[in-house]
Amino acid sequence: MTETSSKMQYYGDYNLLLIDVGNTRTKVRIIKDSFKKDVSFPTSEIKKNIEKFNPNSSVIAVSVVNKATEILKTHFKNIKFITAQTNLPIKINYLTPQTLGTDRIAHACGGLLYGNSFIIVNAGTTTVIDIVKERKFLGGWILPGIKLSSQCLYKFTSKLPLVENFTLNNFYEPGNSTTECIEKGILLFTVSSIQKVKKTFNLPIILTGGNGKLLTNFIKAKYVENLTLNGLEVIANFSSQS
Ligand SMILES: Nc1ncnc2c1ncn2[C@@H]1O[C@H](COP(=O)(O)OP(=O)(O)OP(=O)(O)O)[C@@H](O)[C@H]1O
Ligand SMILES: CC(C)(CO)[C@@H](O)C(=O)NCCC(=O)O
């Protein structure tokens, strides 16, 4: 478990837990009065990590991993999962709200801390680009994430190596070696997609996710480390006031 401060401990006594289960990592925000702390761990290890939290805690969660959702439901007696039907500070305009990733709902709500209209780029396992216009979620684009793209090229070809470190700060010149071609190809695909959306909608970009920091080298954006957890906090405050 990774923490922003102190050592790992039993998290037994607090007012509220916010949980974001992503395909790669699970993030937890512990809130007790004005005290806040974020911790994270691999989603593949959710069972053993979640046992460190008091089952009687109040929990608000989003999860995009079905198995992890079941583990959370079993452990916590008082857990609320955000859905498109939750009382939200935004409107959801999506043809299939029942299939909409609830992390995307949280991102859209977290973005309200910076304005009412924006582009969200969540560069995690997948790269998701979403549009919120005047507090209305309009949908977006789901792309393979940076690491996933690299793993696919490696897995489904005979000659391509696995490229794990993305260290370039320029990818517009052609790549000059196999690893450079892969790195530049994935960055070109990711960054050009985001730039095209920016050009079309001309809204400010909010960038988040495990690869968000890397993309700040190429895209003018506000980088927010834990946008999903911030969004859950916005939703919690909104429903307590309305
Ligand atoms: N410490 C880390 N552990 C795991 N992945 C990391 C780490 N740092 C950067 N990454 C990159 O971040 C990606 C995971 O990002 P993130 O945690 O936002 O994804 P996630 O848990 O799948 O969330 P989402 O489902 O919203 O995409 C990985 O694919 C990897 O490329
Ligand atoms: C796209 C991901 C994987 C991003 O985390 C997640 O939001 C998800 O599983 N979404 C379901 C499909 C949808 O949002 O329409």
PDB file of C-alpha atoms and ligand atoms in Angstrom:
ATOM      1  CA  MET A   1       0.000   0.000   0.000  1.00  0.00           C
ATOM      2  CA  THR A   2       1.357   3.423  -0.963  1.00  0.00           C
ATOM      3  CA  GLU A   3       0.601   6.347   1.324  1.00  0.00           C
ATOM      4  CA  THR A   4       1.144  10.050   0.985  1.00  0.00           C
ATOM      5  CA  SER A   5       2.344  10.201   4.613  1.00  0.00           C
ATOM      6  CA  SER A   6       2.896   7.928   7.688  1.00  0.00           C
ATOM      7  CA  LYS A   7       3.447   4.153   7.717  1.00  0.00           C
ATOM      8  CA  MET A   8       0.857   1.490   6.975  1.00  0.00           C
ATOM      9  CA  GLN A   9      -1.532   0.878   9.836  1.00  0.00           C
ATOM     10  CA  TYR A  10      -4.974  -0.433  10.664  1.00  0.00           C
ATOM     11  CA  TYR A  11      -7.462   2.168   9.494  1.00  0.00           C
ATOM     12  CA  GLY A  12     -10.088   1.629  12.131  1.00  0.00           C
ATOM     13  CA  ASP A  13     -11.786   4.867  13.040  1.00  0.00           C
ATOM     14  CA  TYR A  14     -12.882   7.603  10.640  1.00  0.00           C
ATOM     15  CA  ASN A  15     -15.900   9.453   9.347  1.00  0.00           C
ATOM     16  CA  LEU A  16     -15.840   8.621   5.649  1.00  0.00           C
ATOM     17  CA  LEU A  17     -13.921   6.582   3.092  1.00  0.00           C
ATOM     18  CA  LEU A  18     -13.918   7.413  -0.613  1.00  0.00           C
ATOM     19  CA  ILE A  19     -12.827   4.528  -2.838  1.00  0.00           C
ATOM     20  CA  ASP A  20     -11.885   4.522  -6.523  1.00  0.00           C
ATOM     21  CA  VAL A  21     -11.287   1.066  -7.983  1.00  0.00           C
ATOM     22  CA  GLY A  22      -9.464   1.335 -11.311  1.00  0.00           C
ATOM     23  CA  ASN A  23      -8.358  -1.533 -13.524  1.00  0.00           C
ATOM     24  CA  THR A  24      -4.757  -1.162 -12.300  1.00  0.00           C
ATOM     25  CA  ARG A  25      -4.828   0.653  -8.942  1.00  0.00           C
ATOM     26  CA  THR A  26      -7.321   1.262  -6.165  1.00  0.00           C
ATOM     27  CA  LYS A  27      -7.165   4.612  -4.396  1.00  0.00           C
ATOM     28  CA  VAL A  28      -8.722   5.335  -1.000  1.00  0.00           C
ATOM     29  CA  ARG A  29      -9.246   8.734   0.637  1.00  0.00           C
ATOM     30  CA  ILE A  30      -9.648   8.576   4.407  1.00  0.00           C
ATOM     31  CA  ILE A  31     -11.577  11.568   5.758  1.00  0.00           C
ATOM     32  CA  LYS A  32     -11.918  12.330   9.454  1.00  0.00           C
ATOM     33  CA  ASP A  33     -13.127  15.880  10.246  1.00  0.00           C
ATOM     34  CA  SER A  34     -10.525  18.120   8.568  1.00  0.00           C
ATOM     35  CA  PHE A  35      -7.947  15.295   8.288  1.00  0.00           C
ATOM     36  CA  LYS A  36      -7.534  13.674   4.870  1.00  0.00           C
ATOM     37  CA  LYS A  37      -5.142  11.039   3.647  1.00  0.00           C
ATOM     38  CA  ASP A  38      -4.920   9.174   0.319  1.00  0.00           C
ATOM     39  CA  VAL A  39      -3.566   5.637   0.044  1.00  0.00           C
ATOM     40  CA  SER A  40      -3.395   3.294  -2.943  1.00  0.00           C
ATOM     41  CA  PHE A  41      -2.646  -0.333  -3.768  1.00  0.00           C
ATOM     42  CA  PRO A  42      -2.885  -2.628  -6.824  1.00  0.00           C
ATOM     43  CA  THR A  43      -6.487  -3.626  -7.554  1.00  0.00           C
ATOM     44  CA  SER A  44      -5.274  -7.234  -7.912  1.00  0.00           C
ATOM     45  CA  GLU A  45      -4.501  -7.082  -4.140  1.00  0.00           C
ATOM     46  CA  ILE A  46      -7.769  -5.457  -3.069  1.00  0.00           C
ATOM     47  CA  LYS A  47      -8.958  -8.331  -0.872  1.00  0.00           C
ATOM     48  CA  LYS A  48      -6.039  -8.313   1.558  1.00  0.00           C
ATOM     49  CA  ASN A  49      -5.756  -4.495   1.593  1.00  0.00           C
ATOM     50  CA  ILE A  50      -9.430  -3.738   2.153  1.00  0.00           C
ATOM     51  CA  GLU A  51      -9.412  -5.875   5.297  1.00  0.00           C
ATOM     52  CA  LYS A  52      -7.318  -3.143   6.967  1.00  0.00           C
ATOM     53  CA  PHE A  53     -10.366  -0.854   6.884  1.00  0.00           C
ATOM     54  CA  ASN A  54     -13.149  -0.902   9.440  1.00  0.00           C
ATOM     55  CA  PRO A  55     -16.187  -2.711   7.911  1.00  0.00           C
ATOM     56  CA  ASN A  56     -18.519  -0.270   9.727  1.00  0.00           C
ATOM     57  CA  SER A  57     -17.108   2.786   7.879  1.00  0.00           C
ATOM     58  CA  SER A  58     -19.340   4.915   5.687  1.00  0.00           C
ATOM     59  CA  VAL A  59     -18.080   4.474   2.153  1.00  0.00           C
ATOM     60  CA  ILE A  60     -18.767   6.162  -1.180  1.00  0.00           C
ATOM     61  CA  ALA A  61     -17.226   4.345  -4.117  1.00  0.00           C
ATOM     62  CA  VAL A  62     -16.789   3.953  -7.833  1.00  0.00           C
ATOM     63  CA  SER A  63     -15.498   0.715  -9.278  1.00  0.00           C
ATOM     64  CA  VAL A  64     -14.877  -0.332 -12.871  1.00  0.00           C
ATOM     65  CA  VAL A  65     -13.841  -3.872 -11.873  1.00  0.00           C
ATOM     66  CA  ASN A  66     -16.766  -6.247 -11.184  1.00  0.00           C
ATOM     67  CA  LYS A  67     -14.856  -8.670  -8.958  1.00  0.00           C
ATOM     68  CA  ALA A  68     -13.541  -5.830  -6.809  1.00  0.00           C
ATOM     69  CA  THR A  69     -17.070  -4.400  -6.510  1.00  0.00           C
ATOM     70  CA  GLU A  70     -18.233  -7.683  -4.996  1.00  0.00           C
ATOM     71  CA  ILE A  71     -15.308  -7.716  -2.524  1.00  0.00           C
ATOM     72  CA  LEU A  72     -16.189  -4.172  -1.381  1.00  0.00           C
ATOM     73  CA  LYS A  73     -19.890  -5.057  -1.021  1.00  0.00           C
ATOM     74  CA  THR A  74     -18.994  -8.056   1.117  1.00  0.00           C
ATOM     75  CA  HIS A  75     -16.575  -6.148   3.376  1.00  0.00           C
ATOM     76  CA  PHE A  76     -18.398  -2.859   4.002  1.00  0.00           C
ATOM     77  CA  LYS A  77     -21.858  -2.799   5.581  1.00  0.00           C
ATOM     78  CA  ASN A  78     -22.508   0.826   4.661  1.00  0.00           C
ATOM     79  CA  ILE A  79     -21.253   1.375   1.113  1.00  0.00           C
ATOM     80  CA  LYS A  80     -22.830   3.475  -1.611  1.00  0.00           C
ATOM     81  CA  PHE A  81     -21.773   3.080  -5.244  1.00  0.00           C
ATOM     82  CA  ILE A  82     -22.173   6.099  -7.482  1.00  0.00           C
ATOM     83  CA  THR A  83     -24.241   5.483 -10.631  1.00  0.00           C
ATOM     84  CA  ALA A  84     -25.728   7.679 -13.337  1.00  0.00           C
ATOM     85  CA  GLN A  85     -28.932   7.634 -11.231  1.00  0.00           C
ATOM     86  CA  THR A  86     -27.234   9.176  -8.164  1.00  0.00           C
ATOM     87  CA  ASN A  87     -28.172  12.759  -7.279  1.00  0.00           C
ATOM     88  CA  LEU A  88     -25.325  14.508  -9.133  1.00  0.00           C
ATOM     89  CA  PRO A  89     -24.206  18.111  -9.696  1.00  0.00           C
ATOM     90  CA  ILE A  90     -24.020  17.367 -13.459  1.00  0.00           C
ATOM     91  CA  LYS A  91     -26.446  16.043 -16.072  1.00  0.00           C
ATOM     92  CA  ILE A  92     -25.540  12.790 -17.805  1.00  0.00           C
ATOM     93  CA  ASN A  93     -26.177  12.754 -21.533  1.00  0.00           C
ATOM     94  CA  TYR A  94     -25.266   9.152 -22.502  1.00  0.00           C
ATOM     95  CA  LEU A  95     -27.324   6.737 -24.544  1.00  0.00           C
ATOM     96  CA  THR A  96     -26.451   3.821 -22.237  1.00  0.00           C
ATOM     97  CA  PRO A  97     -26.054   5.328 -18.738  1.00  0.00           C
ATOM     98  CA  GLN A  98     -26.202   1.826 -17.229  1.00  0.00           C
ATOM     99  CA  THR A  99     -22.906   0.949 -18.989  1.00  0.00           C
ATOM    100  CA  LEU A 100     -21.144   4.262 -18.326  1.00  0.00           C
ATOM    101  CA  GLY A 101     -17.955   3.837 -16.270  1.00  0.00           C
ATOM    102  CA  THR A 102     -18.690   5.434 -12.926  1.00  0.00           C
ATOM    103  CA  ASP A 103     -15.104   6.734 -12.706  1.00  0.00           C
ATOM    104  CA  ARG A 104     -16.052   8.942 -15.682  1.00  0.00           C
ATOM    105  CA  ILE A 105     -18.983  10.341 -13.679  1.00  0.00           C
ATOM    106  CA  ALA A 106     -16.641  11.082 -10.765  1.00  0.00           C
ATOM    107  CA  HIS A 107     -14.119  12.800 -13.069  1.00  0.00           C
ATOM    108  CA  ALA A 108     -16.818  15.009 -14.520  1.00  0.00           C
ATOM    109  CA  CYS A 109     -17.936  16.033 -11.014  1.00  0.00           C
ATOM    110  CA  GLY A 110     -14.339  16.593  -9.863  1.00  0.00           C
ATOM    111  CA  GLY A 111     -13.807  18.886 -12.828  1.00  0.00           C
ATOM    112  CA  LEU A 112     -16.480  21.250 -11.453  1.00  0.00           C
ATOM    113  CA  LEU A 113     -13.854  22.462  -8.967  1.00  0.00           C
ATOM    114  CA  TYR A 114     -12.212  24.227 -11.952  1.00  0.00           C
ATOM    115  CA  GLY A 115     -15.174  25.305 -14.119  1.00  0.00           C
ATOM    116  CA  ASN A 116     -18.407  24.197 -15.769  1.00  0.00           C
ATOM    117  CA  SER A 117     -17.046  23.234 -19.206  1.00  0.00           C
ATOM    118  CA  PHE A 118     -13.891  21.212 -19.829  1.00  0.00           C
ATOM    119  CA  ILE A 119     -12.216  18.233 -21.471  1.00  0.00           C
ATOM    120  CA  ILE A 120     -11.137  15.441 -19.112  1.00  0.00           C
ATOM    121  CA  VAL A 121      -8.245  13.213 -20.059  1.00  0.00           C
ATOM    122  CA  ASN A 122      -7.870  10.173 -17.814  1.00  0.00           C
ATOM    123  CA  ALA A 123      -4.590   8.555 -18.815  1.00  0.00           C
ATOM    124  CA  GLY A 124      -4.741   5.279 -16.876  1.00  0.00           C
ATOM    125  CA  THR A 125      -5.069   1.680 -18.032  1.00  0.00           C
ATOM    126  CA  THR A 126      -7.143   3.165 -20.831  1.00  0.00           C
ATOM    127  CA  THR A 127      -6.939   6.728 -22.085  1.00  0.00           C
ATOM    128  CA  VAL A 128     -10.400   8.260 -21.821  1.00  0.00           C
ATOM    129  CA  ILE A 129     -11.188  11.694 -23.225  1.00  0.00           C
ATOM    130  CA  ASP A 130     -14.523  13.100 -22.038  1.00  0.00           C
ATOM    131  CA  ILE A 131     -16.403  16.336 -22.628  1.00  0.00           C
ATOM    132  CA  VAL A 132     -18.347  18.266 -19.998  1.00  0.00           C
ATOM    133  CA  LYS A 133     -20.156  21.314 -21.342  1.00  0.00           C
ATOM    134  CA  GLU A 134     -22.122  23.602 -19.049  1.00  0.00           C
ATOM    135  CA  ARG A 135     -22.294  20.890 -16.389  1.00  0.00           C
ATOM    136  CA  LYS A 136     -23.535  18.326 -18.886  1.00  0.00           C
ATOM    137  CA  PHE A 137     -21.541  15.125 -19.485  1.00  0.00           C
ATOM    138  CA  LEU A 138     -21.565  14.606 -23.262  1.00  0.00           C
ATOM    139  CA  GLY A 139     -19.547  11.373 -23.518  1.00  0.00           C
ATOM    140  CA  GLY A 140     -16.153  10.955 -25.148  1.00  0.00           C
ATOM    141  CA  TRP A 141     -13.569   8.566 -26.516  1.00  0.00           C
ATOM    142  CA  ILE A 142     -12.043   5.396 -25.035  1.00  0.00           C
ATOM    143  CA  LEU A 143      -8.548   4.538 -26.295  1.00  0.00           C
ATOM    144  CA  PRO A 144      -6.042   1.904 -25.232  1.00  0.00           C
ATOM    145  CA  GLY A 145      -3.791   3.370 -22.533  1.00  0.00           C
ATOM    146  CA  ILE A 146      -0.060   3.914 -22.973  1.00  0.00           C
ATOM    147  CA  LYS A 147       1.087   0.775 -21.158  1.00  0.00           C
ATOM    148  CA  LEU A 148      -1.728  -1.322 -22.637  1.00  0.00           C
ATOM    149  CA  SER A 149      -0.790  -0.198 -26.179  1.00  0.00           C
ATOM    150  CA  SER A 150       2.792  -1.194 -25.569  1.00  0.00           C
ATOM    151  CA  GLN A 151       1.768  -4.580 -24.134  1.00  0.00           C
ATOM    152  CA  CYS A 152      -0.498  -5.229 -27.169  1.00  0.00           C
ATOM    153  CA  LEU A 153       2.288  -4.514 -29.662  1.00  0.00           C
ATOM    154  CA  TYR A 154       4.563  -6.891 -27.747  1.00  0.00           C
ATOM    155  CA  LYS A 155       1.985  -9.639 -27.247  1.00  0.00           C
ATOM    156  CA  PHE A 156       0.545  -9.800 -30.760  1.00  0.00           C
ATOM    157  CA  THR A 157       3.744  -9.530 -32.802  1.00  0.00           C
ATOM    158  CA  SER A 158       6.813 -11.682 -33.080  1.00  0.00           C
ATOM    159  CA  LYS A 159       9.526  -9.036 -33.321  1.00  0.00           C
ATOM    160  CA  LEU A 160       8.411  -6.082 -31.252  1.00  0.00           C
ATOM    161  CA  PRO A 161       9.957  -5.755 -27.779  1.00  0.00           C
ATOM    162  CA  LEU A 162       8.102  -4.607 -24.681  1.00  0.00           C
ATOM    163  CA  VAL A 163       8.735  -0.894 -24.200  1.00  0.00           C
ATOM    164  CA  GLU A 164       8.111   0.123 -20.598  1.00  0.00           C
ATOM    165  CA  ASN A 165       9.851   3.446 -20.150  1.00  0.00           C
ATOM    166  CA  PHE A 166       8.448   6.443 -21.932  1.00  0.00           C
ATOM    167  CA  THR A 167      11.161   9.032 -21.595  1.00  0.00           C
ATOM    168  CA  LEU A 168      11.027  11.037 -24.838  1.00  0.00           C
ATOM    169  CA  ASN A 169      10.051  14.664 -24.863  1.00  0.00           C
ATOM    170  CA  ASN A 170       9.733  14.904 -28.646  1.00  0.00           C
ATOM    171  CA  PHE A 171       7.934  12.445 -30.883  1.00  0.00           C
ATOM    172  CA  TYR A 172       7.239  14.432 -34.047  1.00  0.00           C
ATOM    173  CA  GLU A 173      10.513  13.409 -35.740  1.00  0.00           C
ATOM    174  CA  PRO A 174      10.438   9.816 -37.075  1.00  0.00           C
ATOM    175  CA  GLY A 175      11.702   7.145 -34.674  1.00  0.00           C
ATOM    176  CA  ASN A 176      15.183   5.849 -35.488  1.00  0.00           C
ATOM    177  CA  SER A 177      15.218   2.497 -33.740  1.00  0.00           C
ATOM    178  CA  THR A 178      12.611  -0.153 -32.909  1.00  0.00           C
ATOM    179  CA  THR A 179      12.063   1.018 -29.333  1.00  0.00           C
ATOM    180  CA  GLU A 180      11.972   4.666 -30.435  1.00  0.00           C
ATOM    181  CA  CYS A 181       9.406   3.890 -33.168  1.00  0.00           C
ATOM    182  CA  ILE A 182       7.150   2.160 -30.627  1.00  0.00           C
ATOM    183  CA  GLU A 183       7.496   4.913 -28.038  1.00  0.00           C
ATOM    184  CA  LYS A 184       6.910   7.662 -30.591  1.00  0.00           C
ATOM    185  CA  GLY A 185       4.022   5.775 -32.197  1.00  0.00           C
ATOM    186  CA  ILE A 186       2.131   5.383 -28.935  1.00  0.00           C
ATOM    187  CA  LEU A 187       2.785   8.974 -27.887  1.00  0.00           C
ATOM    188  CA  LEU A 188       1.773  10.308 -31.314  1.00  0.00           C
ATOM    189  CA  PHE A 189      -1.471   8.324 -31.210  1.00  0.00           C
ATOM    190  CA  THR A 190      -2.307   9.425 -27.647  1.00  0.00           C
ATOM    191  CA  VAL A 191      -1.290  13.077 -27.856  1.00  0.00           C
ATOM    192  CA  SER A 192      -2.685  13.685 -31.371  1.00  0.00           C
ATOM    193  CA  SER A 193      -6.050  12.296 -30.300  1.00  0.00           C
ATOM    194  CA  ILE A 194      -6.163  14.678 -27.349  1.00  0.00           C
ATOM    195  CA  GLN A 195      -5.011  17.621 -29.511  1.00  0.00           C
ATOM    196  CA  LYS A 196      -7.708  16.880 -32.091  1.00  0.00           C
ATOM    197  CA  VAL A 197     -10.419  16.969 -29.398  1.00  0.00           C
ATOM    198  CA  LYS A 198      -8.929  20.183 -27.998  1.00  0.00           C
ATOM    199  CA  LYS A 199      -9.024  21.749 -31.481  1.00  0.00           C
ATOM    200  CA  THR A 200     -12.636  20.694 -32.019  1.00  0.00           C
ATOM    201  CA  PHE A 201     -14.088  21.757 -28.653  1.00  0.00           C
ATOM    202  CA  ASN A 202     -11.651  24.463 -27.527  1.00  0.00           C
ATOM    203  CA  LEU A 203     -12.201  23.841 -23.818  1.00  0.00           C
ATOM    204  CA  PRO A 204      -9.587  23.700 -21.038  1.00  0.00           C
ATOM    205  CA  ILE A 205      -8.106  20.243 -20.419  1.00  0.00           C
ATOM    206  CA  ILE A 206      -7.991  18.537 -17.031  1.00  0.00           C
ATOM    207  CA  LEU A 207      -5.471  15.714 -17.005  1.00  0.00           C
ATOM    208  CA  THR A 208      -5.416  12.804 -14.538  1.00  0.00           C
ATOM    209  CA  GLY A 209      -4.460   9.110 -14.224  1.00  0.00           C
ATOM    210  CA  GLY A 210      -1.232   7.160 -13.754  1.00  0.00           C
ATOM    211  CA  ASN A 211       0.201   8.521 -17.044  1.00  0.00           C
ATOM    212  CA  GLY A 212      -1.243  12.020 -16.664  1.00  0.00           C
ATOM    213  CA  LYS A 213       2.016  13.496 -15.411  1.00  0.00           C
ATOM    214  CA  LEU A 214       3.886  12.144 -18.468  1.00  0.00           C
ATOM    215  CA  LEU A 215       1.375  13.780 -20.803  1.00  0.00           C
ATOM    216  CA  THR A 216       1.890  17.212 -19.201  1.00  0.00           C
ATOM    217  CA  ASN A 217       5.154  17.248 -21.214  1.00  0.00           C
ATOM    218  CA  PHE A 218       3.097  17.411 -24.418  1.00  0.00           C
ATOM    219  CA  ILE A 219      -0.269  18.934 -23.575  1.00  0.00           C
ATOM    220  CA  LYS A 220      -1.214  22.248 -21.979  1.00  0.00           C
ATOM    221  CA  ALA A 221      -3.523  21.142 -19.185  1.00  0.00           C
ATOM    222  CA  LYS A 222      -4.329  21.331 -15.516  1.00  0.00           C
ATOM    223  CA  TYR A 223      -2.913  18.173 -13.951  1.00  0.00           C
ATOM    224  CA  VAL A 224      -4.939  16.811 -11.018  1.00  0.00           C
ATOM    225  CA  GLU A 225      -3.484  13.747  -9.308  1.00  0.00           C
ATOM    226  CA  ASN A 226      -6.607  12.244  -7.735  1.00  0.00           C
ATOM    227  CA  LEU A 227      -9.461  13.666  -9.788  1.00  0.00           C
ATOM    228  CA  THR A 228     -11.677  10.627  -9.169  1.00  0.00           C
ATOM    229  CA  LEU A 229     -11.430  10.947  -5.377  1.00  0.00           C
ATOM    230  CA  ASN A 230     -11.978  14.722  -5.636  1.00  0.00           C
ATOM    231  CA  GLY A 231     -15.083  13.992  -7.707  1.00  0.00           C
ATOM    232  CA  LEU A 232     -16.412  11.591  -5.082  1.00  0.00           C
ATOM    233  CA  GLU A 233     -15.929  14.334  -2.501  1.00  0.00           C
ATOM    234  CA  VAL A 234     -17.848  16.808  -4.697  1.00  0.00           C
ATOM    235  CA  ILE A 235     -20.694  14.279  -5.040  1.00  0.00           C
ATOM    236  CA  ALA A 236     -20.723  13.583  -1.263  1.00  0.00           C
ATOM    237  CA  ASN A 237     -20.904  17.320  -0.473  1.00  0.00           C
ATOM    238  CA  PHE A 238     -23.572  17.884  -3.130  1.00  0.00           C
ATOM    239  CA  SER A 239     -25.854  15.143  -1.838  1.00  0.00           C
ATOM    240  CA  SER A 240     -25.419  16.250   1.784  1.00  0.00           C
ATOM    241  CA  GLN A 241     -26.530  19.770   0.794  1.00  0.00           C
ATOM    242  CA  SER A 242     -29.449  18.887  -1.503  1.00  0.00           C
TER     243      SER A 242
HETATM  244  N1  LIG B   1       3.114   3.209  -9.553  1.00  0.00           N
HETATM  245  C1  LIG B   1       2.425   2.798 -10.600  1.00  0.00           C
HETATM  246  N2  LIG B   1       1.780   1.604 -10.563  1.00  0.00           N
HETATM  247  C2  LIG B   1       1.043   1.182 -11.604  1.00  0.00           C
HETATM  248  N3  LIG B   1       0.888   1.882 -12.739  1.00  0.00           N
HETATM  249  C3  LIG B   1       1.508   3.068 -12.848  1.00  0.00           C
HETATM  250  C4  LIG B   1       2.287   3.601 -11.787  1.00  0.00           C
HETATM  251  N4  LIG B   1       2.743   4.812 -12.198  1.00  0.00           N
HETATM  252  C5  LIG B   1       2.280   5.018 -13.434  1.00  0.00           C
HETATM  253  N5  LIG B   1       1.550   3.969 -13.853  1.00  0.00           N
HETATM  254  C6  LIG B   1       0.872   3.901 -15.130  1.00  0.00           C
HETATM  255  O1  LIG B   1      -0.459   4.254 -14.835  1.00  0.00           O
HETATM  256  C7  LIG B   1      -1.382   3.324 -15.406  1.00  0.00           C
HETATM  257  C8  LIG B   1      -2.451   3.101 -14.383  1.00  0.00           C
HETATM  258  O2  LIG B   1      -3.014   4.368 -14.094  1.00  0.00           O
HETATM  259  P1  LIG B   1      -4.226   4.531 -13.110  1.00  0.00           P
HETATM  260  O3  LIG B   1      -3.822   4.098 -11.744  1.00  0.00           O
HETATM  261  O4  LIG B   1      -4.730   5.901 -13.290  1.00  0.00           O
HETATM  262  O5  LIG B   1      -5.167   3.508 -13.823  1.00  0.00           O
HETATM  263  P2  LIG B   1      -6.349   2.684 -13.334  1.00  0.00           P
HETATM  264  O6  LIG B   1      -6.167   2.180 -11.952  1.00  0.00           O
HETATM  265  O7  LIG B   1      -6.629   1.642 -14.343  1.00  0.00           O
HETATM  266  O8  LIG B   1      -7.450   3.702 -13.396  1.00  0.00           O
HETATM  267  P3  LIG B   1      -8.474   3.799 -14.595  1.00  0.00           P
HETATM  268  O9  LIG B   1      -9.312   2.550 -14.506  1.00  0.00           O
HETATM  269  O10 LIG B   1      -9.179   5.045 -14.220  1.00  0.00           O
HETATM  270  O11 LIG B   1      -7.708   3.901 -15.865  1.00  0.00           O
HETATM  271  C9  LIG B   1      -0.590   2.066 -15.699  1.00  0.00           C
HETATM  272  O12 LIG B   1      -1.083   1.506 -16.889  1.00  0.00           O
HETATM  273  C10 LIG B   1       0.829   2.579 -15.848  1.00  0.00           C
HETATM  274  O13 LIG B   1       1.087   2.847 -17.210  1.00  0.00           O
HETATM  275  C1  LIG B   2     -13.265   3.091 -19.797  1.00  0.00           C
HETATM  276  C2  LIG B   2     -12.906   2.690 -18.377  1.00  0.00           C
HETATM  277  C3  LIG B   2     -12.173   1.341 -18.405  1.00  0.00           C
HETATM  278  C4  LIG B   2     -11.949   3.760 -17.827  1.00  0.00           C
HETATM  279  O1  LIG B   2     -11.556   3.479 -16.544  1.00  0.00           O
HETATM  280  C5  LIG B   2     -14.159   2.636 -17.468  1.00  0.00           C
HETATM  281  O2  LIG B   2     -14.751   3.884 -17.400  1.00  0.00           O
HETATM  282  C6  LIG B   2     -15.159   1.623 -17.954  1.00  0.00           C
HETATM  283  O3  LIG B   2     -14.995   0.447 -17.735  1.00  0.00           O
HETATM  284  N1  LIG B   2     -16.233   2.105 -18.631  1.00  0.00           N
HETATM  285  C7  LIG B   2     -17.316   1.288 -19.113  1.00  0.00           C
HETATM  286  C8  LIG B   2     -17.741   1.716 -20.480  1.00  0.00           C
HETATM  287  C9  LIG B   2     -18.260   3.134 -20.598  1.00  0.00           C
HETATM  288  O4  LIG B   2     -17.837   4.031 -19.875  1.00  0.00           O
HETATM  289  O5  LIG B   2     -19.128   3.375 -21.444  1.00  0.00           O
END
